Tab-separated table of C-alpha atoms in Angstrom:
chain	number	residue	atom	x	y	z
A	287	MET	CA	-41.366	-15.087	48.222
A	288	LYS	CA	-43.780	-12.512	47.486
A	289	ASN	CA	-41.174	-9.587	47.975
A	290	ARG	CA	-38.972	-10.897	45.470
A	291	ILE	CA	-41.057	-12.024	42.778
A	292	ARG	CA	-42.847	-8.438	42.807
A	293	GLU	CA	-39.568	-6.728	42.931
A	294	LEU	CA	-37.783	-8.895	40.188
A	295	ARG	CA	-40.973	-8.382	38.115
A	296	GLU	CA	-40.921	-4.649	38.511
A	297	ARG	CA	-37.236	-4.314	37.899
A	298	LYS	CA	-38.047	-5.879	34.457
A	299	ASN	CA	-40.912	-3.587	34.003
A	300	LEU	CA	-43.398	-6.436	33.449
A	301	THR	CA	-46.897	-6.382	34.242
A	302	LEU	CA	-48.492	-9.341	35.868
A	303	VAL	CA	-50.196	-10.214	31.959
A	304	GLU	CA	-46.854	-9.701	30.661
A	305	LEU	CA	-44.871	-12.073	32.858
A	306	SER	CA	-48.246	-14.621	32.701
A	307	ASP	CA	-47.995	-14.424	28.771
A	308	LEU	CA	-44.002	-14.832	29.046
A	309	LEU	CA	-44.051	-17.799	31.098
A	310	PHE	CA	-46.439	-19.641	28.702
A	311	LYS	CA	-44.457	-18.426	25.555
A	312	THR	CA	-41.364	-19.720	26.758
A	313	PHE	CA	-42.355	-22.738	28.986
A	314	ALA	CA	-45.730	-23.362	27.912
A	315	ILE	CA	-46.793	-22.864	31.506
A	316	LYS	CA	-50.190	-21.426	32.077
A	317	ILE	CA	-50.617	-18.843	34.887
A	318	SER	CA	-53.084	-16.718	34.829
A	319	PRO	CA	-52.236	-13.177	36.326
A	320	ASP	CA	-54.465	-13.389	39.103
A	321	LEU	CA	-52.378	-16.501	40.522
A	322	LEU	CA	-49.130	-14.738	39.980
A	323	SER	CA	-50.265	-11.971	42.217
A	324	LYS	CA	-51.317	-14.413	44.609
A	325	TYR	CA	-47.736	-15.852	44.611
A	326	GLU	CA	-46.464	-11.937	45.128
A	327	ARG	CA	-48.726	-11.922	47.931
A	328	GLY	CA	-47.664	-15.378	49.098
A	329	ASP	CA	-51.056	-16.133	49.409
A	330	ARG	CA	-50.378	-19.493	47.095
A	331	LYS	CA	-46.862	-21.391	46.782
A	332	ALA	CA	-45.969	-22.116	43.127
A	333	GLN	CA	-45.537	-25.214	41.957
A	334	SER	CA	-41.635	-25.902	41.414
A	335	ASN	CA	-41.719	-25.956	37.580
A	336	THR	CA	-43.330	-22.537	37.747
A	337	LEU	CA	-40.846	-21.391	40.197
A	338	SER	CA	-37.900	-22.603	38.088
A	339	GLY	CA	-39.471	-21.056	34.896
A	340	LEU	CA	-39.724	-17.524	37.137
A	341	ALA	CA	-36.055	-17.892	37.971
A	342	TYR	CA	-34.933	-18.476	34.581
A	343	ILE	CA	-36.903	-15.340	33.602
A	344	PHE	CA	-35.491	-13.203	36.127
A	345	GLY	CA	-31.900	-14.820	35.844
A	346	VAL	CA	-31.897	-15.611	39.597
A	347	PRO	CA	-31.394	-18.887	41.372
A	348	THR	CA	-34.722	-20.606	42.681
A	349	ASP	CA	-33.992	-20.261	46.383
A	350	TYR	CA	-33.547	-16.623	45.960
A	351	LEU	CA	-36.598	-16.135	44.141
A	352	ASP	CA	-38.672	-17.899	46.646
A	353	GLY	CA	-36.662	-16.441	49.750
A	354	SER	CA	-35.325	-19.663	51.434
A	355	LYS	CA	-31.816	-18.169	50.911
A	356	THR	CA	-29.841	-15.203	50.789
A	357	ILE	CA	-27.541	-14.460	47.813
A	358	LYS	CA	-24.616	-14.815	50.706
A	359	SER	CA	-25.898	-18.342	52.170
A	360	ILE	CA	-26.206	-19.451	48.245
A	361	VAL	CA	-22.362	-18.384	47.584
A	362	ILE	CA	-21.356	-20.246	50.746
A	363	ASP	CA	-23.188	-23.513	49.839
A	364	GLY	CA	-21.917	-23.052	46.379
A	365	VAL	CA	-18.622	-22.606	47.802
A	366	LEU	CA	-18.430	-25.699	49.901
A	367	ASP	CA	-19.982	-27.950	47.517
A	368	ARG	CA	-17.618	-26.833	44.792
A	369	VAL	CA	-14.796	-27.793	47.634
A	370	LYS	CA	-16.348	-30.961	48.533
A	371	MET	CA	-16.225	-31.877	44.874
A	372	GLN	CA	-12.344	-31.367	44.345
A	373	ARG	CA	-11.236	-32.263	47.903
A	374	ILE	CA	-12.091	-34.936	50.705
A	375	TYR	CA	-11.205	-32.681	53.785
A	376	PHE	CA	-14.525	-33.539	55.519
A	377	LYS	CA	-13.446	-37.125	55.793
A	378	VAL	CA	-10.132	-36.615	57.068
A	379	SER	CA	-9.157	-35.213	60.866
A	380	GLU	CA	-7.450	-31.726	61.010
A	381	GLU	CA	-4.455	-33.117	62.184
A	382	ARG	CA	-3.932	-35.200	58.988
A	383	GLY	CA	-4.691	-32.290	56.861
A	384	GLY	CA	-8.595	-32.111	57.074
A	385	TYR	CA	-10.744	-29.097	57.687
A	386	PRO	CA	-13.856	-28.505	59.401
A	387	VAL	CA	-16.692	-27.089	57.712
A	388	GLU	CA	-16.805	-24.223	60.247
A	389	LYS	CA	-13.395	-23.564	59.340
A	390	LEU	CA	-14.010	-23.701	55.555
A	391	LYS	CA	-17.063	-21.133	56.108
A	392	ASN	CA	-14.690	-18.762	58.249
A	393	TYR	CA	-12.606	-18.502	55.184
A	394	ILE	CA	-15.126	-18.308	52.734
A	395	GLU	CA	-16.697	-15.547	55.125
A	396	GLU	CA	-13.377	-13.685	55.046
A	397	GLU	CA	-13.541	-14.270	51.228
A	398	MET	CA	-16.845	-12.421	50.750
A	399	LYS	CA	-15.604	-9.426	52.736
A	400	SER	CA	-12.899	-8.818	49.824
A	401	ASN	CA	-13.943	-5.129	47.904
A	402	PHE	CA	-13.964	-7.005	44.769
A	403	ILE	CA	-16.714	-9.947	45.814
A	404	THR	CA	-18.425	-7.341	47.788
A	405	PHE	CA	-18.688	-5.216	44.184
A	406	LEU	CA	-19.594	-8.154	42.330
A	407	LEU	CA	-22.613	-9.417	44.219
A	408	SER	CA	-24.143	-5.269	44.475
A	409	ASP	CA	-26.568	-3.398	42.658
A	410	ALA	CA	-23.595	-1.052	42.143
A	411	TYR	CA	-21.761	-3.542	39.827
A	412	LYS	CA	-24.947	-3.747	37.588
A	413	GLU	CA	-25.338	-0.490	37.735
A	414	LYS	CA	-21.938	0.638	36.855
A	415	LEU	CA	-21.776	-2.179	33.738
A	416	GLY	CA	-25.201	-1.171	32.592
A	417	ILE	CA	-26.627	-4.598	32.898
A	418	ASP	CA	-30.354	-6.159	34.331
A	419	ASP	CA	-30.837	-8.465	36.871
A	420	GLU	CA	-30.236	-11.612	34.332
A	421	SER	CA	-26.728	-11.341	35.277
A	422	LEU	CA	-27.263	-12.437	38.854
A	423	ASN	CA	-26.980	-16.116	38.021
A	424	VAL	CA	-23.511	-15.322	36.365
A	425	ARG	CA	-22.246	-13.051	38.940
A	426	ILE	CA	-23.195	-15.720	41.654
A	427	SER	CA	-21.421	-18.383	39.566
A	428	GLU	CA	-18.290	-16.048	39.237
A	429	ALA	CA	-17.950	-15.294	42.871
A	430	ILE	CA	-18.311	-19.155	43.786
A	431	ARG	CA	-15.646	-19.617	41.329
A	432	LEU	CA	-13.240	-17.115	42.828
A	433	ILE	CA	-13.995	-17.744	46.382
A	434	SER	CA	-13.564	-21.601	45.848
A	435	ASN	CA	-10.208	-20.903	44.097
A	436	ALA	CA	-9.182	-18.896	47.017
A	437	VAL	CA	-10.547	-21.022	49.481
A	438	LEU	CA	-8.539	-24.549	47.775
A	439	LEU	CA	-5.367	-22.498	47.643
A	440	ARG	CA	-5.468	-21.269	51.170
A	441	THR	CA	-6.328	-25.150	52.240
A	442	ASP	CA	-3.958	-26.705	49.894
A	443	THR	CA	-1.028	-24.885	51.489
A	444	ASP	CA	-2.209	-24.544	54.916
A	445	ASN	CA	-0.961	-20.563	54.938
A	446	PHE	CA	0.582	-20.734	51.394
A	447	ASN	CA	3.494	-23.210	51.486
A	448	PRO	CA	5.512	-23.652	48.351
A	449	SER	CA	3.890	-27.122	47.634
A	450	GLY	CA	0.528	-26.174	47.903
A	451	ILE	CA	1.036	-22.880	45.603
A	452	PHE	CA	2.874	-24.448	42.691
A	453	HIS	CA	0.077	-27.458	42.696
A	454	GLN	CA	-2.542	-24.189	42.762
A	455	LEU	CA	-0.580	-22.814	39.806
A	456	ILE	CA	-0.576	-26.344	37.890
A	457	ILE	CA	-4.244	-26.900	38.257
A	458	ASP	CA	-4.621	-23.227	37.148
A	459	ALA	CA	-2.770	-23.675	33.804
A	460	ASP	CA	-4.044	-27.207	33.421
A	461	SER	CA	-7.726	-25.283	33.072
A	462	ILE	CA	-7.025	-22.353	30.879
A	463	GLY	CA	-9.372	-22.717	28.141
A	464	GLN	CA	-11.105	-25.882	29.283
A	465	GLU	CA	-14.937	-24.156	29.599
A	466	PHE	CA	-14.486	-23.725	25.424
A	467	GLU	CA	-13.938	-27.539	25.441
A	468	SER	CA	-16.407	-28.798	28.174
A	469	ASP	CA	-19.201	-31.377	27.062
A	470	GLU	CA	-21.714	-29.136	28.873
A	471	LEU	CA	-21.022	-26.026	26.568
A	472	ASP	CA	-24.049	-24.641	24.790
A	473	PHE	CA	-23.308	-23.426	21.695
A	474	SER	CA	-26.734	-22.439	21.054
A	475	THR	CA	-26.513	-19.287	23.405
A	476	ILE	CA	-23.544	-18.218	21.303
A	477	SER	CA	-23.395	-17.062	17.254
A	478	GLU	CA	-21.611	-18.772	14.496
A	479	GLU	CA	-19.013	-16.335	14.303
A	480	GLN	CA	-17.964	-16.756	18.118
A	481	ILE	CA	-17.993	-20.486	17.610
A	482	LYS	CA	-15.604	-19.971	14.679
A	483	THR	CA	-13.394	-17.798	16.603
A	484	ILE	CA	-13.275	-20.776	19.749
A	485	ASN	CA	-12.579	-23.024	17.179
A	486	GLU	CA	-9.535	-20.607	15.432
A	487	LEU	CA	-8.240	-20.041	19.042
A	488	LEU	CA	-7.927	-23.444	20.825
A	489	PRO	CA	-4.853	-24.718	19.304
A	490	SER	CA	-3.028	-21.877	20.571
A	491	ILE	CA	-4.762	-21.975	23.917
A	492	ARG	CA	-3.978	-25.892	24.300
A	493	LYS	CA	-0.380	-25.234	23.289
A	494	ILE	CA	-0.013	-22.336	25.978
A	495	ARG	CA	-1.632	-24.442	28.529
A	496	GLU	CA	0.817	-27.382	28.224
A	497	GLN	CA	3.763	-24.575	27.786
A	498	ALA	CA	2.691	-23.317	31.430
A	499	LYS	CA	1.880	-26.510	33.155
A	500	THR	CA	5.648	-27.500	32.128
A	501	ALA	CA	6.881	-24.420	33.160
A	502	PHE	CA	5.686	-24.754	36.637
A	503	GLU	CA	6.415	-28.203	37.049
A	504	GLN	CA	9.907	-27.558	35.836
A	505	LEU	CA	10.384	-24.690	38.113
A	506	ALA	CA	8.965	-26.757	41.324
A	507	LYS	CA	11.730	-29.451	40.132
A	508	ASP	CA	14.442	-26.792	40.138
A	509	LYS	CA	13.216	-25.434	43.495
A	510	ASN	CA	13.209	-29.117	44.704
A	511	ILE	CA	9.344	-28.635	45.478
A	512	ASN	CA	6.930	-31.465	45.387
A	513	PRO	CA	3.893	-29.749	43.647
A	514	GLU	CA	1.025	-32.194	45.468
A	515	THR	CA	-0.799	-31.193	48.391
A	516	GLY	CA	-0.366	-33.060	51.770
A	517	PHE	CA	-3.419	-34.961	51.489
A	518	GLU	CA	-2.528	-35.906	48.103
A	519	ARG	CA	0.833	-37.363	49.506
A	520	MET	CA	-0.732	-39.174	52.629
A	521	ILE	CA	-3.361	-40.904	50.038
A	522	ARG	CA	-0.302	-41.967	47.420
A	523	LYS	CA	1.612	-43.428	50.573
A	524	SER	CA	-1.766	-45.425	51.759
A	525	LEU	CA	-1.706	-46.768	48.356
A	526	ASN	CA	1.715	-47.633	48.425
A	527	ASN	CA	1.285	-49.397	51.755
């Protein structure tokens, strides 16, 4: 914990006094510069609300800030959580289309070695684009999204069979632009002009999404391919029985 708080504070060119003031102005958290110094040295442990406030200011995950996880472990855990939300591989034997956690971790490890993911999570990416450490949360989220998609494609397709590939294409087409329609979208972080642009584009985005989804479904039909994963077919069959 002590190295990361100090390192991130110094990267933002903040003194202990300035960081103390920022915590109070932003979150009404009153922490003296002396206490912050003790956090940096590891002499004292910050309470969860203070830790969350510091993580927000620095733009990093709390478990990265407190030293309990590396960026790599945060990404791996994030991908596993995302995969679990979308598929129930962990409750099915490997013989019936399931995937042990260790096998998924191996897939994740392989994807993390890709040139782009390595670059995305490196300081070189930040320096090349001229951005500061506040981008780390965003970059981690993007890495989790990209790796999750690659892992899901790999598990869905069992080494890229046609059914799984069409299934993933249809999912991707169906998700185009959905981030703009999410109930969780925080419009307070974007300008009125940006909101206006999004609202103007949404009808066209919805149309493109539906056209792409229909086109993929028709292509799968023409190729006599069922765009459904083996696991989904197994569930449907069990329900019919």
